[in-house]
Coordinates of C-alpha atoms in Angstrom, one line a residue:
X21 CA 12.0 -1.5 -3.2
X22 CA 11.7 -1.1 -7.0
X23 CA 7.9 -1.1 -6.9
X24 CA 7.8 1.4 -4.0
X25 CA 10.0 3.8 -5.9
X26 CA 8.2 3.3 -9.2
X27 CA 4.9 4.1 -7.5
X28 CA 6.3 7.4 -6.2
X29 CA 7.8 8.3 -9.5
X30 CA 4.5 7.7 -11.2
X31 CA 2.9 10.3 -9.0
X32 CA 0.6 8.0 -7.1
X33 CA -1.4 9.6 -4.3
X34 CA -1.7 6.6 -2.0
X35 CA 0.1 3.2 -1.8
X36 CA -1.6 0.0 -0.8
X37 CA 0.3 -3.2 0.0
X38 CA -2.1 -6.2 0.1
X39 CA -0.4 -8.6 2.5
X40 CA 2.4 -11.2 2.7
X41 CA 4.7 -8.3 3.6
X42 CA 7.0 -10.7 5.6
X43 CA 8.1 -14.3 5.1
X44 CA 6.8 -15.7 8.4
X45 CA 5.7 -12.8 10.6
X46 CA 8.6 -12.6 13.0
X47 CA 9.3 -9.2 14.6
X48 CA 12.7 -8.7 12.8
X49 CA 11.0 -8.9 9.4
X50 CA 8.6 -6.1 10.3
X51 CA 11.6 -3.9 11.0
X52 CA 13.0 -4.8 7.5
X53 CA 9.6 -3.7 6.0
X54 CA 9.6 -0.4 8.0
X55 CA 13.2 0.3 6.8
X56 CA 12.2 -0.3 3.2
X57 CA 9.2 2.0 3.4
X58 CA 11.2 4.8 5.1
X59 CA 13.9 4.5 2.4
X60 CA 11.3 4.7 -0.4
X61 CA 10.2 8.1 0.7
X62 CA 6.6 7.3 1.1
X63 CA 5.0 9.3 4.0
X64 CA 3.1 7.1 6.5
X65 CA -0.1 9.0 5.9
X66 CA -0.1 7.9 2.3
X67 CA 0.4 4.1 2.9
X68 CA -2.1 1.4 3.8
X69 CA -0.8 -2.0 4.8
X70 CA -3.0 -5.1 5.4
X71 CA -1.8 -8.5 6.6
X72 CA -1.5 -11.7 4.6
X73 CA -1.4 -15.3 5.8
X74 CA 2.4 -15.2 5.9
X75 CA 2.3 -12.2 8.2
X76 CA 0.5 -14.3 10.8
X77 CA 2.7 -17.4 10.9
X78 CA 4.9 -16.0 13.6
X79 CA 3.8 -14.9 17.2
X80 CA 0.1 -14.3 17.2
X81 CA 0.4 -10.7 18.3
X82 CA 3.5 -9.8 16.1
X83 CA 1.5 -7.9 13.5
X84 CA -0.5 -5.9 16.0
X85 CA 2.6 -5.1 18.1
X86 CA 4.5 -3.8 15.0
X87 CA 1.8 -1.1 14.7
X88 CA 1.1 -0.5 18.4
X89 CA 4.6 0.2 19.7
X90 CA 6.9 -1.3 17.0
X91 CA 8.6 -0.2 13.8
X92 CA 5.3 0.3 11.9
X93 CA 3.6 2.5 14.5
X94 CA 3.7 5.5 12.2
X95 CA 1.5 3.6 9.7
X96 CA -1.2 2.6 12.2
X97 CA -3.9 5.2 11.4
X98 CA -4.2 4.2 7.7
X99 CA -3.6 0.5 8.3
X100 CA -5.6 -0.4 11.4
X101 CA -8.2 -3.1 10.8
X102 CA -11.4 -1.5 9.4
X103 CA -9.6 1.9 8.9
X104 CA -11.5 4.1 6.5
X105 CA -9.3 6.3 4.4
X106 CA -10.7 9.2 2.3
X107 CA -8.9 10.3 -0.8
X108 CA -9.9 12.5 -3.8
X109 CA -13.0 10.7 -5.2
X110 CA -12.4 7.4 -3.5
X111 CA -12.9 5.8 0.0
X112 CA -10.5 3.0 0.9
X113 CA -11.3 0.5 3.7
X114 CA -8.6 -1.7 5.2
X115 CA -9.9 -5.2 5.7
X116 CA -7.9 -7.7 7.7
X117 CA -8.7 -11.2 6.3
X118 CA -5.6 -12.9 7.7
X119 CA -5.8 -14.9 10.9
X120 CA -3.1 -16.6 13.1
X121 CA -2.6 -20.2 11.9
X122 CA -0.1 -22.9 11.2
X123 CA 2.0 -22.4 8.1
X124 CA 0.4 -25.4 6.4
X125 CA -2.7 -23.4 6.0
X126 CA -3.3 -20.2 4.0
X127 CA -7.0 -19.4 4.4
X128 CA -8.6 -16.2 5.6
X129 CA -11.8 -14.9 7.1
X130 CA -13.9 -11.7 6.9
X131 CA -15.7 -11.3 10.2
X132 CA -19.2 -10.0 10.9
X133 CA -17.9 -6.7 12.3
X134 CA -16.0 -6.0 9.1
X135 CA -18.9 -7.0 6.9
X136 CA -21.1 -4.6 8.9
X137 CA -18.7 -1.8 8.2
X138 CA -18.6 -2.6 4.5
X139 CA -22.4 -2.5 4.3
X140 CA -22.5 0.8 6.2
X141 CA -19.8 2.5 4.2
X142 CA -21.2 1.1 0.9
X143 CA -24.5 2.8 1.6
X144 CA -22.9 6.1 2.5
X145 CA -20.6 6.2 -0.5
X146 CA -23.4 5.1 -2.9
X147 CA -25.3 8.3 -1.8
X148 CA -22.3 10.5 -2.4
X149 CA -21.2 8.9 -5.7
X150 CA -17.7 8.0 -4.4
X151 CA -15.9 4.9 -5.5
X152 CA -15.4 2.4 -2.6
X153 CA -12.3 0.1 -2.5
X154 CA -11.7 -2.7 -0.1
X155 CA -8.0 -3.4 0.5
X156 CA -7.5 -7.0 1.6
X157 CA -5.3 -10.0 1.1
X158 CA -7.6 -12.9 0.3
X159 CA -9.7 -12.5 -2.8
X160 CA -13.5 -12.6 -2.7
X161 CA -15.2 -15.6 -4.4
X162 CA -12.0 -17.7 -4.2
X163 CA -12.4 -21.0 -5.9
X164 CA -11.4 -22.8 -2.7
X165 CA -13.8 -20.8 -0.5
X166 CA -15.6 -23.9 0.5
X167 CA -12.4 -25.2 2.2
X168 CA -11.3 -21.9 3.4
X169 CA -8.7 -23.1 6.1
X170 CA -6.6 -24.4 3.2
X171 CA -6.6 -21.4 0.9
X172 CA -10.0 -19.7 0.6
X173 CA -12.0 -17.0 2.3
X174 CA -14.5 -17.8 5.0
X175 CA -17.8 -16.0 4.7
X176 CA -17.0 -14.9 1.1
X177 CA -20.7 -15.5 0.2
X178 CA -21.7 -12.6 2.5
X179 CA -19.1 -10.3 0.9
X180 CA -20.3 -11.5 -2.5
X181 CA -23.8 -10.4 -1.7
X182 CA -22.6 -6.8 -1.1
X183 CA -20.5 -6.8 -4.2
X184 CA -23.6 -7.9 -6.2
X185 CA -25.7 -5.1 -4.8
X186 CA -23.2 -2.2 -4.8
X187 CA -21.9 -1.5 -8.2
X188 CA -19.5 1.2 -6.9
X189 CA -17.7 -1.3 -4.6
X190 CA -14.3 -2.6 -5.7
X191 CA -11.8 -5.0 -4.2
X192 CA -8.0 -4.8 -4.5
X193 CA -6.4 -7.9 -3.1
X194 CA -3.2 -10.0 -2.9
X195 CA -2.7 -13.7 -2.3
X196 CA -3.0 -14.9 -6.0
X197 CA 0.5 -13.7 -7.1
X198 CA -1.1 -12.7 -10.5
X199 CA -2.3 -9.5 -12.1
X200 CA -6.0 -10.0 -12.8
X201 CA -9.2 -8.0 -13.4
X202 CA -12.4 -9.7 -12.6
X203 CA -16.0 -8.7 -13.0
X204 CA -18.6 -9.5 -10.4
X205 CA -21.0 -10.8 -13.0
X206 CA -20.7 -11.9 -16.7
X207 CA -20.2 -9.0 -19.1
X208 CA -19.8 -6.3 -16.3
X209 CA -16.8 -4.1 -16.0
X210 CA -14.1 -5.5 -13.7
X211 CA -14.3 -4.5 -10.0
X212 CA -11.9 -7.1 -8.4
X213 CA -8.2 -6.5 -9.0
X214 CA -4.9 -8.0 -8.1
X215 CA -1.2 -7.5 -8.9
X216 CA 1.8 -9.8 -9.3
X217 CA 3.8 -10.6 -6.3
X218 CA 7.3 -9.1 -5.8
X219 CA 8.7 -12.5 -5.4
X220 CA 7.6 -13.4 -8.9
X221 CA 8.0 -10.2 -10.8
X222 CA 10.3 -7.2 -10.9
X223 CA 7.3 -5.0 -11.8
X224 CA 4.8 -6.0 -9.1
X225 CA 3.0 -2.7 -9.3
X226 CA -0.4 -1.6 -10.6
X227 CA -1.6 1.9 -10.8
X228 CA -5.3 2.8 -10.6
X229 CA -7.3 5.9 -11.3
X230 CA -10.8 6.9 -10.2
X231 CA -13.5 8.5 -12.3
X232 CA -17.2 8.6 -12.0
X233 CA -17.3 6.4 -9.0
X234 CA -15.2 3.6 -10.5
X235 CA -11.7 2.3 -10.1
X236 CA -9.8 1.8 -13.4
X237 CA -6.4 0.2 -14.0
X238 CA -4.3 3.1 -15.4
X239 CA -4.1 1.6 -18.9
X240 CA -7.9 1.5 -19.1
X241 CA -8.6 4.8 -17.4
X242 CA -10.8 7.4 -19.2
X243 CA -9.2 10.8 -20.0
X244 CA -8.8 13.1 -17.0
X245 CA -9.3 10.5 -14.4
X246 CA -8.1 11.5 -11.0
X247 CA -6.8 10.2 -7.7
X248 CA -4.2 7.6 -8.6
X249 CA -4.0 5.0 -5.9

């Protein structure tokens, strides 16, 4: 709750929550999440939620049902898999990397359909000069990508090819429980970002601004940057 309120007080335009929003994905926990969001004062149209591996440890359809006819239905438009959200100077794409699995595993996957969407939206936003941000749980180029069922991301090589090619493409992810800024190549500005986890830190919040087709953590943003997300 502290992070949700702090984001509002900072004047952010849009809130993204990058997965592991429940402990083990049972329906009652989605109700707790919905209650916290409602209490925070964030309007559903300003929030994007994507699932993490913890959100898929319960009934296989629990995440989908929470948005279809459950407590998170009001957030469906901006949180549906492959949802494209337009904000001032930035395009956000909600990517669902989490898959139903046993709790002993924590890997994710980005499917061909989602990769196709990323390629298409990347080409469109490159022409218009907009920053493009993928919101997903599992990080790209995870060290354990080769054994993705354990902890990595299947097909991360295909996503990496798009990151290499599209310099305006950024990723905001969860899963690592650490605040990190990573470049796609040596010496390049960072385009892959993550925040601390709320279970590890009382300040698990990062603010970003957009300027000249790039996403900047607030502390590093140029003067007059706009569209805090």
